XYZ file of C-alpha atoms in Angstrom:
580
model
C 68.741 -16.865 -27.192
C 68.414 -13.693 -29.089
C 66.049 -15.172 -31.400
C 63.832 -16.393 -28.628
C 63.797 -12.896 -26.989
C 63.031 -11.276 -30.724
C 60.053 -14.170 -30.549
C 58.694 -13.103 -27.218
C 58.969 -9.654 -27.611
C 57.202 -9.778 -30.940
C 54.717 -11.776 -29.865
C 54.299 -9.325 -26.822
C 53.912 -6.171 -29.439
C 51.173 -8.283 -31.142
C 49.275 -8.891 -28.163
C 49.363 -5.684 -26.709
C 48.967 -4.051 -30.741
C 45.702 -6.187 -30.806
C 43.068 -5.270 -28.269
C 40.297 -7.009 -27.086
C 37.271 -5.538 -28.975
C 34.782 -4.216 -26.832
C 30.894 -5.334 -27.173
C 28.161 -2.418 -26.541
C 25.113 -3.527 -25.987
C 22.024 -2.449 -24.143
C 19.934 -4.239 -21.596
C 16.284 -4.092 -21.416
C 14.591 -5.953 -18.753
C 11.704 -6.208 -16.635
C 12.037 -8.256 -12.853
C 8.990 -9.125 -10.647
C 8.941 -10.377 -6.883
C 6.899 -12.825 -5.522
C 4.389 -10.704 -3.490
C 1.030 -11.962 -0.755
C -1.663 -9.206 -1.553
C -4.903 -8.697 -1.305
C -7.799 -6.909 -3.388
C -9.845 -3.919 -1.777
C -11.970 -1.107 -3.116
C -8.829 1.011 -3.479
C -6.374 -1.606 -5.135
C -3.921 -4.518 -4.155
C -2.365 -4.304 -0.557
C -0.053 -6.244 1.479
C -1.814 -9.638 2.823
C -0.302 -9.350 6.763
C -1.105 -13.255 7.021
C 1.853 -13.625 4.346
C -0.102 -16.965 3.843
C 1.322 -17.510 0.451
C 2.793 -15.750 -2.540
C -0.333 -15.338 -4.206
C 0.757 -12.729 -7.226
C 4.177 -11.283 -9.358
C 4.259 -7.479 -8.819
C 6.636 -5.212 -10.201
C 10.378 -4.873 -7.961
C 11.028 -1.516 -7.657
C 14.705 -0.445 -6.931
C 16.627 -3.536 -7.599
C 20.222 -3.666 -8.873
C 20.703 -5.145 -12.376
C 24.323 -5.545 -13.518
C 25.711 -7.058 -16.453
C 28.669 -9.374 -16.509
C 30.591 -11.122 -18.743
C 31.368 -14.731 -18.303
C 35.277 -15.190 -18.611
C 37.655 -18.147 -18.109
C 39.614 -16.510 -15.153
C 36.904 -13.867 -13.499
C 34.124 -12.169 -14.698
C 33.917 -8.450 -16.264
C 31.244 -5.846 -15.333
C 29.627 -4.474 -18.411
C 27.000 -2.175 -16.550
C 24.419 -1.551 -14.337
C 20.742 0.063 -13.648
C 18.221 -0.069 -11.239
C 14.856 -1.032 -11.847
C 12.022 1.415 -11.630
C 8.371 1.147 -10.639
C 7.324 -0.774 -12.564
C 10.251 -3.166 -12.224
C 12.093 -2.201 -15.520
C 15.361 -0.770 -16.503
C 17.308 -0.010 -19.269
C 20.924 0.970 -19.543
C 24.040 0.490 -21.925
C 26.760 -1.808 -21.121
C 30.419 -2.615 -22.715
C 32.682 -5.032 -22.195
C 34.528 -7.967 -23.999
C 36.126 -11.453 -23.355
C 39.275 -9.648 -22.347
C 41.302 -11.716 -25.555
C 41.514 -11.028 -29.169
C 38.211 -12.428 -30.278
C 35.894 -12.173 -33.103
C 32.995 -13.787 -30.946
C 30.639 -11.738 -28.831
C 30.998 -12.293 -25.146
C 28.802 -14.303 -22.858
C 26.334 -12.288 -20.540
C 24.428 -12.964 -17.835
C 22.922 -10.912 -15.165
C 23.042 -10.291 -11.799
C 19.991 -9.041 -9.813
C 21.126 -7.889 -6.456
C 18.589 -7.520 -3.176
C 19.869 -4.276 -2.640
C 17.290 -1.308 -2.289
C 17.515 2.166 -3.608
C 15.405 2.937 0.080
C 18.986 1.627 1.319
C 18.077 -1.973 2.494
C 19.941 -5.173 1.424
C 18.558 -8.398 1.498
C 21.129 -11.669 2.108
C 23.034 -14.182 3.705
C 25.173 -14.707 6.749
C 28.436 -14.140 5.667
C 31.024 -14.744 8.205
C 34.314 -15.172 6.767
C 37.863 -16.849 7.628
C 39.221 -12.775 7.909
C 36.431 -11.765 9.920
C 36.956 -14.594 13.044
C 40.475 -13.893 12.681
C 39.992 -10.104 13.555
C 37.861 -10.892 16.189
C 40.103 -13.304 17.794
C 42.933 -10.901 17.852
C 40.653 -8.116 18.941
C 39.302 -10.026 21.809
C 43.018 -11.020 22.577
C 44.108 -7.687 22.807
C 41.640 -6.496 25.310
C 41.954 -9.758 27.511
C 37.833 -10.846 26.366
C 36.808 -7.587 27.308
C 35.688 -7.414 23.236
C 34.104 -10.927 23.176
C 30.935 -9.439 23.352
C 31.871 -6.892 20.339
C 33.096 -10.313 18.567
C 29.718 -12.118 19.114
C 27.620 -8.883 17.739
C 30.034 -8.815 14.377
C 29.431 -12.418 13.945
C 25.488 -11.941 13.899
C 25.996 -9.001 11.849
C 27.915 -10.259 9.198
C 26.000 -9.876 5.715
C 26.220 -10.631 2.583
C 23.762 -8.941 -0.504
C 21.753 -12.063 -2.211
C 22.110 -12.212 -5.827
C 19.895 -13.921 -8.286
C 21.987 -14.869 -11.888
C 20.391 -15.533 -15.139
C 21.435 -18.032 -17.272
C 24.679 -17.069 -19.728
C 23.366 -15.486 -22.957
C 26.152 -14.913 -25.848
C 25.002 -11.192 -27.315
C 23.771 -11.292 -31.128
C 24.178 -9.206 -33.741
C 21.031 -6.663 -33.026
C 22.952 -5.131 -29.473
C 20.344 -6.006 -27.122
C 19.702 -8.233 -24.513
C 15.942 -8.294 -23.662
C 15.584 -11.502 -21.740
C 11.645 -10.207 -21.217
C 10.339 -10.198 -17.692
C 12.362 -12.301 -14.594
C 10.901 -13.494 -11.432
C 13.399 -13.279 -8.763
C 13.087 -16.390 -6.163
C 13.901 -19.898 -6.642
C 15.729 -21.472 -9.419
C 18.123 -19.321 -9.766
C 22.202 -19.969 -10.196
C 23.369 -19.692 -6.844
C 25.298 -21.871 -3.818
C 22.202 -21.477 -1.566
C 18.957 -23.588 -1.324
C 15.987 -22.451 -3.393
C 14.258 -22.147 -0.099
C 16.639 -19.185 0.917
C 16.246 -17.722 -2.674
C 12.436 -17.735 -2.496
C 12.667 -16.083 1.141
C 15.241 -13.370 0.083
C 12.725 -12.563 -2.960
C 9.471 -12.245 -0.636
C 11.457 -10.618 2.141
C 13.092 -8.229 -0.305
C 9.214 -7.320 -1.769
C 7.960 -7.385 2.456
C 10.759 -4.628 3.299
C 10.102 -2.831 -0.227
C 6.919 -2.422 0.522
C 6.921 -1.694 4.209
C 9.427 1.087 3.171
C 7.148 2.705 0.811
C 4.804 3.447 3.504
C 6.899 4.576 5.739
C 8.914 7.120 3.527
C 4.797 8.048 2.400
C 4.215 9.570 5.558
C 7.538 10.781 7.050
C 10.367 12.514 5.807
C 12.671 10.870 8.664
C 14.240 7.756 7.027
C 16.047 5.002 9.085
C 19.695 4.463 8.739
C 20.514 1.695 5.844
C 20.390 -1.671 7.200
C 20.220 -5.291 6.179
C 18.297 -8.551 6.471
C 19.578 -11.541 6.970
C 17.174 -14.553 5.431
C 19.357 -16.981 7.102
C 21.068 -16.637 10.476
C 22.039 -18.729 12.811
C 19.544 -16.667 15.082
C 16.256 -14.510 14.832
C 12.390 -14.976 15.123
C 13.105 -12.227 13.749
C 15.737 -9.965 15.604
C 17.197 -6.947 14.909
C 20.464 -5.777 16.409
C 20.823 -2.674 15.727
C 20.868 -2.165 12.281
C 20.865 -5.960 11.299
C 17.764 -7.872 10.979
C 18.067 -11.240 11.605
C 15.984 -14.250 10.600
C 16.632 -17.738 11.679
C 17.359 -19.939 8.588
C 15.021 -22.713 10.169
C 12.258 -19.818 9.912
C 12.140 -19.536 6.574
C 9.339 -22.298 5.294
C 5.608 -22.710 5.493
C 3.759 -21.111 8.574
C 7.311 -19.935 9.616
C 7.754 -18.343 6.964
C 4.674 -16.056 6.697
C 5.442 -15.049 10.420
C 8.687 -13.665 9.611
C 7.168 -11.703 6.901
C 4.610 -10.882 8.902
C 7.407 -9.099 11.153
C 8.794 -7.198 8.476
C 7.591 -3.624 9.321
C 7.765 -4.508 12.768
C 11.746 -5.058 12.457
C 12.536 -2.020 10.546
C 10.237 -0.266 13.366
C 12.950 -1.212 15.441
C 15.667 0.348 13.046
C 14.064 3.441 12.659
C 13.816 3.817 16.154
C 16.889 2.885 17.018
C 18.561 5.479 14.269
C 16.548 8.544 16.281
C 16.755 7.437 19.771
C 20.279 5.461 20.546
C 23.479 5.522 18.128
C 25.281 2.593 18.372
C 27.115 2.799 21.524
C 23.323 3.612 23.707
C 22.181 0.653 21.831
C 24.760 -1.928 23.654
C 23.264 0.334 27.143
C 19.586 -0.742 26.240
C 20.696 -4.279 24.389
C 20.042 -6.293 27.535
C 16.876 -5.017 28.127
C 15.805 -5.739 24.695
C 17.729 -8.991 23.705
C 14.603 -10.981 25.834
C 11.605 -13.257 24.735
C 8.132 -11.190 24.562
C 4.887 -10.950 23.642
C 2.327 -8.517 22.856
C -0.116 -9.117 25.681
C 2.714 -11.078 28.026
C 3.397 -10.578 31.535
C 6.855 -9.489 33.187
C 9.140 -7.364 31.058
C 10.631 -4.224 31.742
C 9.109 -0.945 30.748
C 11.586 -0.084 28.562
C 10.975 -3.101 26.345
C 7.256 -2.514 26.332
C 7.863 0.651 25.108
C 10.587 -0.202 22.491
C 8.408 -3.160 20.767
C 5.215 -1.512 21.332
C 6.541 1.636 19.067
C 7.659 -1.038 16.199
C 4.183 -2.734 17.031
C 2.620 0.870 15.979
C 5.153 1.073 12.871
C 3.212 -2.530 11.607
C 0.139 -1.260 12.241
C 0.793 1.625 10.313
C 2.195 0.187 7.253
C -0.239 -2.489 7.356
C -3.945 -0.675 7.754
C -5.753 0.637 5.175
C -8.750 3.284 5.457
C -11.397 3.017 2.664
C -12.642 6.922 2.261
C -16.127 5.204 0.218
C -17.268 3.458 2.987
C -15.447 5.219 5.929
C -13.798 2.329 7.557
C -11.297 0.331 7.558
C -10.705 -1.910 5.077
C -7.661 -3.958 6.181
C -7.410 -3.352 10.323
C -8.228 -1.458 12.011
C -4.876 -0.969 14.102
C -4.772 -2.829 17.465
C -6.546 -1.534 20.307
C -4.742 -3.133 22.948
C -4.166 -6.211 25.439
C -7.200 -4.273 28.415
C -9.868 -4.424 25.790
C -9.214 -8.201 25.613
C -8.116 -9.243 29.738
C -9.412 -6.545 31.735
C -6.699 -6.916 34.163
C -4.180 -6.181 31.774
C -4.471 -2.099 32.749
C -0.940 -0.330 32.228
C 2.143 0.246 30.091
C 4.433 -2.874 30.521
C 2.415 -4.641 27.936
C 3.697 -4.148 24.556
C 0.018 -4.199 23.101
C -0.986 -1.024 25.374
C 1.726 0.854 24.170
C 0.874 -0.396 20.760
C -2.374 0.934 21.231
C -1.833 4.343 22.985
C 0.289 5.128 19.492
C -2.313 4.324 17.425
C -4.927 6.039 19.241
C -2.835 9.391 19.103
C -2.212 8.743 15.051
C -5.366 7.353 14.157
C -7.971 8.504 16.546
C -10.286 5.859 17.887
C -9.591 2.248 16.873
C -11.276 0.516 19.874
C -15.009 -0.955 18.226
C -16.605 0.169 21.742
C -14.995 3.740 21.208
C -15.505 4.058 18.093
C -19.165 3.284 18.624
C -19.970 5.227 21.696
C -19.169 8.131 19.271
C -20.948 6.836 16.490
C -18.271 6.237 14.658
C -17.696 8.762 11.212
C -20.827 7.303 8.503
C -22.992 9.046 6.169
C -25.004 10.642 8.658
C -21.741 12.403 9.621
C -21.147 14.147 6.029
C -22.714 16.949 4.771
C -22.504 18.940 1.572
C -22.323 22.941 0.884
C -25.010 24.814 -0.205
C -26.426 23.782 -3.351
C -25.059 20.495 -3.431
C -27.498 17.108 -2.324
C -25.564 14.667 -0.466
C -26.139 10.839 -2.066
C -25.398 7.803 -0.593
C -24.212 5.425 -3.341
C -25.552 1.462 -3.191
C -21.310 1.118 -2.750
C -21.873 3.257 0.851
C -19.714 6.008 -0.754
C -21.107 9.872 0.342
C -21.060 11.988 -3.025
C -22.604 15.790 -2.955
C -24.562 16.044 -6.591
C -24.816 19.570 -7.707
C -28.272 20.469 -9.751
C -28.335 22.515 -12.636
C -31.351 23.394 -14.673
C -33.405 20.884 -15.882
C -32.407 22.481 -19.321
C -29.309 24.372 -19.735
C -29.434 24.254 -24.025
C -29.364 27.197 -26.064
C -32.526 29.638 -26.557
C -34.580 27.260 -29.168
C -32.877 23.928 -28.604
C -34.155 21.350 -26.067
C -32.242 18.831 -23.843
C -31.802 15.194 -25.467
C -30.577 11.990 -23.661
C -28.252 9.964 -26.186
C -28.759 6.784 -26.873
C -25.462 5.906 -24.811
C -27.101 6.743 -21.528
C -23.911 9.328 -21.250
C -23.467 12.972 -21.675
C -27.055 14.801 -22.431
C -26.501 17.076 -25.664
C -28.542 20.036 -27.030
C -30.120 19.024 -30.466
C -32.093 21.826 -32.878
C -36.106 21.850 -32.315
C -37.913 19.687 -35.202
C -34.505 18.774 -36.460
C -33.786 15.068 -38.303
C -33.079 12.418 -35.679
C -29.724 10.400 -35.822
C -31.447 7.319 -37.083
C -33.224 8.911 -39.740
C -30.484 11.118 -40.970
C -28.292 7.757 -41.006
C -30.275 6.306 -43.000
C -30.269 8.695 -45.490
C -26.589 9.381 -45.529
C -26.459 5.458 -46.769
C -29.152 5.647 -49.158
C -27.506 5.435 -52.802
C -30.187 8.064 -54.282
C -28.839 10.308 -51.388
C -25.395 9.771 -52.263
C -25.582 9.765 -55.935
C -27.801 12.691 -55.975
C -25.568 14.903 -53.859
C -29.065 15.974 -51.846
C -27.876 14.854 -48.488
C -28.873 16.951 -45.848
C -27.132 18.282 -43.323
C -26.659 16.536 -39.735
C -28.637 17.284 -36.448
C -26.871 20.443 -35.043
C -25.886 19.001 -31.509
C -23.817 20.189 -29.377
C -22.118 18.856 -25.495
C -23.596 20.461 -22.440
C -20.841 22.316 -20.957
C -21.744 21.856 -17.043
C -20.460 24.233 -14.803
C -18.070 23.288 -12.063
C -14.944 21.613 -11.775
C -16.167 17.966 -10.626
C -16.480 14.901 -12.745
C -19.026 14.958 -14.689
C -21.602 12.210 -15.084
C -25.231 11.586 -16.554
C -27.786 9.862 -14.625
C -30.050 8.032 -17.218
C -33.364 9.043 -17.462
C -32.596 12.354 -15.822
C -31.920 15.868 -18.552
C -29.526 17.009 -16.077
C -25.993 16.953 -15.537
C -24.536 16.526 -11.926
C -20.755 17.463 -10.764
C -19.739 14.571 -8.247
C -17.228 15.362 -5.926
C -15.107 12.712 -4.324
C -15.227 12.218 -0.349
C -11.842 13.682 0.283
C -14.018 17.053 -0.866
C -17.350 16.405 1.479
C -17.635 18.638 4.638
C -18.186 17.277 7.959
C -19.093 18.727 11.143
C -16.508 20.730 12.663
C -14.191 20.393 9.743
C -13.887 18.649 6.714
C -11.224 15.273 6.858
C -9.285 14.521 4.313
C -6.732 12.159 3.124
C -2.929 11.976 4.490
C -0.153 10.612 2.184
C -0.595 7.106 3.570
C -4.273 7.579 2.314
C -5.911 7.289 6.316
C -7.848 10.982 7.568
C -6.436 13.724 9.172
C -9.080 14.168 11.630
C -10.503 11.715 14.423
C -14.504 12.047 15.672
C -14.824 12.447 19.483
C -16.644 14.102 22.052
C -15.378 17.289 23.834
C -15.765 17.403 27.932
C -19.209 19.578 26.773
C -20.570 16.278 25.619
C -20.730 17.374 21.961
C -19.272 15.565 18.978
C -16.160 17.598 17.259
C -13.822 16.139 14.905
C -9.707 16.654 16.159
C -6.753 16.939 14.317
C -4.859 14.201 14.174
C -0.635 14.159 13.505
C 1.563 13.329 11.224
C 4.039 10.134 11.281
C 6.968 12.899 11.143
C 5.338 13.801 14.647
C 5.515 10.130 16.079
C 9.328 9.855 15.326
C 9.922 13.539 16.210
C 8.836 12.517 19.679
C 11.449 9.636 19.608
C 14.297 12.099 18.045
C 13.713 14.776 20.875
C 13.689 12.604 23.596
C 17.354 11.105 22.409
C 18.256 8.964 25.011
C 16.520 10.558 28.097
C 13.365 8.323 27.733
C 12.501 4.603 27.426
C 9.390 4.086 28.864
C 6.036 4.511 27.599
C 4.961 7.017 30.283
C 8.499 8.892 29.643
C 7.183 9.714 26.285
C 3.904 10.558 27.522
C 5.239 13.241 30.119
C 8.025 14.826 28.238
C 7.284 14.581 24.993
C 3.793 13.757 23.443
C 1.213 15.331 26.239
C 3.145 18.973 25.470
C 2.976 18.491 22.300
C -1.169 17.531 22.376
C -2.013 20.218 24.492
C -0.078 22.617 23.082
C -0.488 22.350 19.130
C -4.121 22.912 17.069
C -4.393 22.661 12.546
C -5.133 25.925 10.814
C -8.690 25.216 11.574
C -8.367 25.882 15.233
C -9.016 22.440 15.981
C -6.931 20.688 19.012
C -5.561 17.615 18.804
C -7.462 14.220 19.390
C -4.773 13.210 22.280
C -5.370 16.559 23.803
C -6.191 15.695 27.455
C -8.061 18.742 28.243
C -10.569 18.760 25.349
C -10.860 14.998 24.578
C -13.192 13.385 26.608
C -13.001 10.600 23.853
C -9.465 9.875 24.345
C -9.008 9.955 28.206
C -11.966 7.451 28.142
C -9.768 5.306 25.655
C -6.532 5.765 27.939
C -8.159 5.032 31.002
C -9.149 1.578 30.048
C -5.390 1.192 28.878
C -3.457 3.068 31.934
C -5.388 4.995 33.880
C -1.752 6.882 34.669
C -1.982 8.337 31.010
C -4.033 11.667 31.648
């Protein structure tokens, strides 16, 4: 007996005497989504038909871990998160937990989890959880059933995509090269919810971008469910839901479609209800609609109508060339379309009263009864010639003289067709002095002569500078964001769409109005708390103060003012004629 203790304990000493030895490595990686986009004049945006994945784009803010592969249960080495351009790098360390020459096996895990504080996953509704719920709803004689129900739909689990196992070598890094989250991966789910969870995840990246672009009040965390037993999609709270038969083909690209839409709902629902208003409002909400449908209660119109406004948002695009929009414009609501369709329990007119107090005009007919903003509408400071470009862009050219080189020099145009430079009167041309710096008598005789004197035109100004070929002149181009306008001089917000809106005052003149912020459009939903549901709630104690009241640095009112807009009563009146 003693000299099986002596054995064991030995053997114990050995063990513990012997550690495993850790591996450091580092891991160096790249991961793309699978993104729908489409090409404009200002770059790659979101394609709202979602009608495929048509491109890889970097995924911005992913979760990368490292884990060892072990008999019993895997070890965490480390973790990063991806940046924008969908790489990260970060050190790891771990081992195969035994005494062990060989290096361990990694793989990693990429999880749908944001850094904007989104996760994208599965229903998850575990043995634990029904057991709670049972007892809870025991407890209170049902009177928590309906409590029971909302955990079940809420019930989430973060999607992870795994890379194959990958035993280090000898150099420390693992660089598996660029991964494209989406189908094929390791996992106990069907490639179809793997592909959905990797556009969905790129849809709410995205749609978050855009929103944190243009207002500094973020919605509360929340997650998406790719495949619930419910959703088309729904959001309960703070728990988007998307039914796992909507997940494929033309379903599919509608629930993408919804994405900004959905987290319109969570963003509202973090500044207007907390959880406990939500259940208040829930039944009102929890009810089949549609944006230009008859029958619903005000306080729905209002509630999807705001997260209709959120898509819009995230979705348009404004093209400062050309002055229009280039993917849009926003929706200008269900009257322009069925006459009869005049007040605010259809979705679509609160849709479009939002987006006529962000954007200004979006109604065609409005927007061309003012003649909506073109060339004609731009003009350029003093000194400055305003040029339409064959692309429709407005630029202002600033003249200089004909021939700004030194006394005794004259102006040149090089042979590149690109910047103009002075060159010395009767001097050697470039060919001819080229010529001679090859020529072996030249060389050999050490008679070279010296180059043209030449010398850039420095043109005055701080615009880019360009050459027009066949003019000695340089010109200083300034960008639209730069060219005046009548009345004031519109520029670009953070989501890249103008500050101003063109309309005509009660005189009958046209005068360009301020326009607000996002921040304002939520601050409206934060200030009224609870108090207001309903689009003409809103209008009343909120928003109408707040147009009449507040005018830029310029002195110019707002575009939703009631009082100086003729422009935008027109616009309400053929959406509510209540809204004055």
């Amino acid at each position: 007996m003693k000299n099986i203790l002596a054995i064991f304990v030995s053997s114990t000493v050995l063990l513990t005497a012997t550690p495993a030895l850790a591996e450091r490595f580092t891991v160096d990686v790249r991961v793309v989504c699978p993104a729908s986009v489409v090409s404009t004049p200002t770059g790659d945006v979101a394609d709202p038909s979602f009608a495929r994945a048509n491109k890889d784009v970097p995924c911005a803010g992913l979760r990368v871990v490292a884990m060892d592969a072990d008999p019993l249960w895997d070890e965490y080495c480390g973790a990063g998160y991806t940046d924008s351009t969908g790489h990260v790098s970060f050190s790891a360390e771990c081992s195969d937990g035994f005494p062990s020459s060989s290096p361990p096996d990694v793989y990693l895990r990429i999880d749908a989890r944001s850094l904007f504080g989104f996760s994208v996953g599965t229903h998850d509704y575990g043995f634990f959880d029904g057991l709670r719920d049972v007892v809870l709803a025991g407890v209170t004689f049902g009177a928590a059933i309906p409590v029971e129900v909302f955990n079940y739909y809420r019930s989430h689990a973060t999607y992870t995509f795994l890379t194959p196992e990958r035993q280090m070598g000898d150099n420390g890094v693992l660089a598996p090269g660029t991964i494209r989250i989406g189908g094929g991966f390791r996992h106990d789910s069907s490639s179809a919810v793997a592909d959905m969870a990797a556009r969905e995840f790129w849809a709410a990246q995205y749609s978050m971008a855009r929103i944190w672009a243009g207002t500094q009040y973020h919605q509360m965390d929340f997650n998406y469910t790719v495949d619930a037993p419910i959703g088309t999609p729904t959001t309960l709270y703070d728990t988007i839901l998307v039914d796992d038969d909507k997940i494929t083909g033309s379903n599919a690209a509608r629930s993408l479609n919804a994405t900004p839409h959905e987290i319109g709902h969570v963003l509202y629902n973090t500044y207007h209800s907390g959880l406990i208003h939500w259940f208040t409002d829930g039944p009102d909400y929890m009810t089949n609609h549609g944006q230009c449908e008859d029958g619903h209660f005000m306080t729905l119109a209002w509630y999807e109508g705001f997260a209709d406004f959120i898509r819009d948002y995230v979705f348009q695009r404004w093209d400062w060339p050309t002055v229009a929009w280039t993917v849009g414009p926003p929706y200008a609501g269900c009257a322009h379309n069925m006459p009869s369709q005049v007040d605010m329990h259809w979705e679509g007119n609160v849709e479009a009263f939002l987006n006529n107090v962000y954007f200004g005009p979006v109604s065609e007919a409005q927007r061309t009864a003012i003649a909506a903003p073109g060339p004609n509408d731009f003009t350029c400071p003093a000194g400055f010639i305003r040029t339409i470009m064959p692309d429709r862009s407005i630029r202002c050219e600033h003249r200089y003289s004909p021939n700004p080189c030194p006394s005794g020099q004259n102006l040149v145009i090089d042979a590149n067709g690109t910047t103009d430079q002075c060159r010395e009167r009767g001097g050697m041309s470039d060919a001819m002095y080229d010529h001679l710096l090859h020529s072996s008598a030249c060389v050999r005789e050490g008679k070279c002569p010296e180059p043209p004197i030449r010398s850039p035109i420095v043109c005055r100004g701080t615009g880019m500078v360009n050459h027009v070929q066949g003019r000695d002149d340089c010109l200083e181009v300034q960008r639209p964001s730069s060219v005046t306008a009548p009345g004031g001089a519109p520029v670009p917000r953070a989501d890249g769409s103008p500050d101003l809106g063109l309309g005509f005052t009660f005189a009958g003149t046209k005068s360009w109005f301020a326009l607000p912020l996002l921040d304002r459009v939520v601050e409206w939903v934060r200030d009224a708390g609870t108090n207001a549901h309903r689009a003409e709630e809103f209008w009343t104690q909120q928003i109408r103060p707040w147009c009449v009241r507040v005018r830029d640095g310029e002195g110019r009112a707002q575009y939703c003012n009631p009082a100086e807009s003729r422009s935008f009563i027109e616009e309400m009146g053929r959406l509510d004629p209540a809204i004055r």
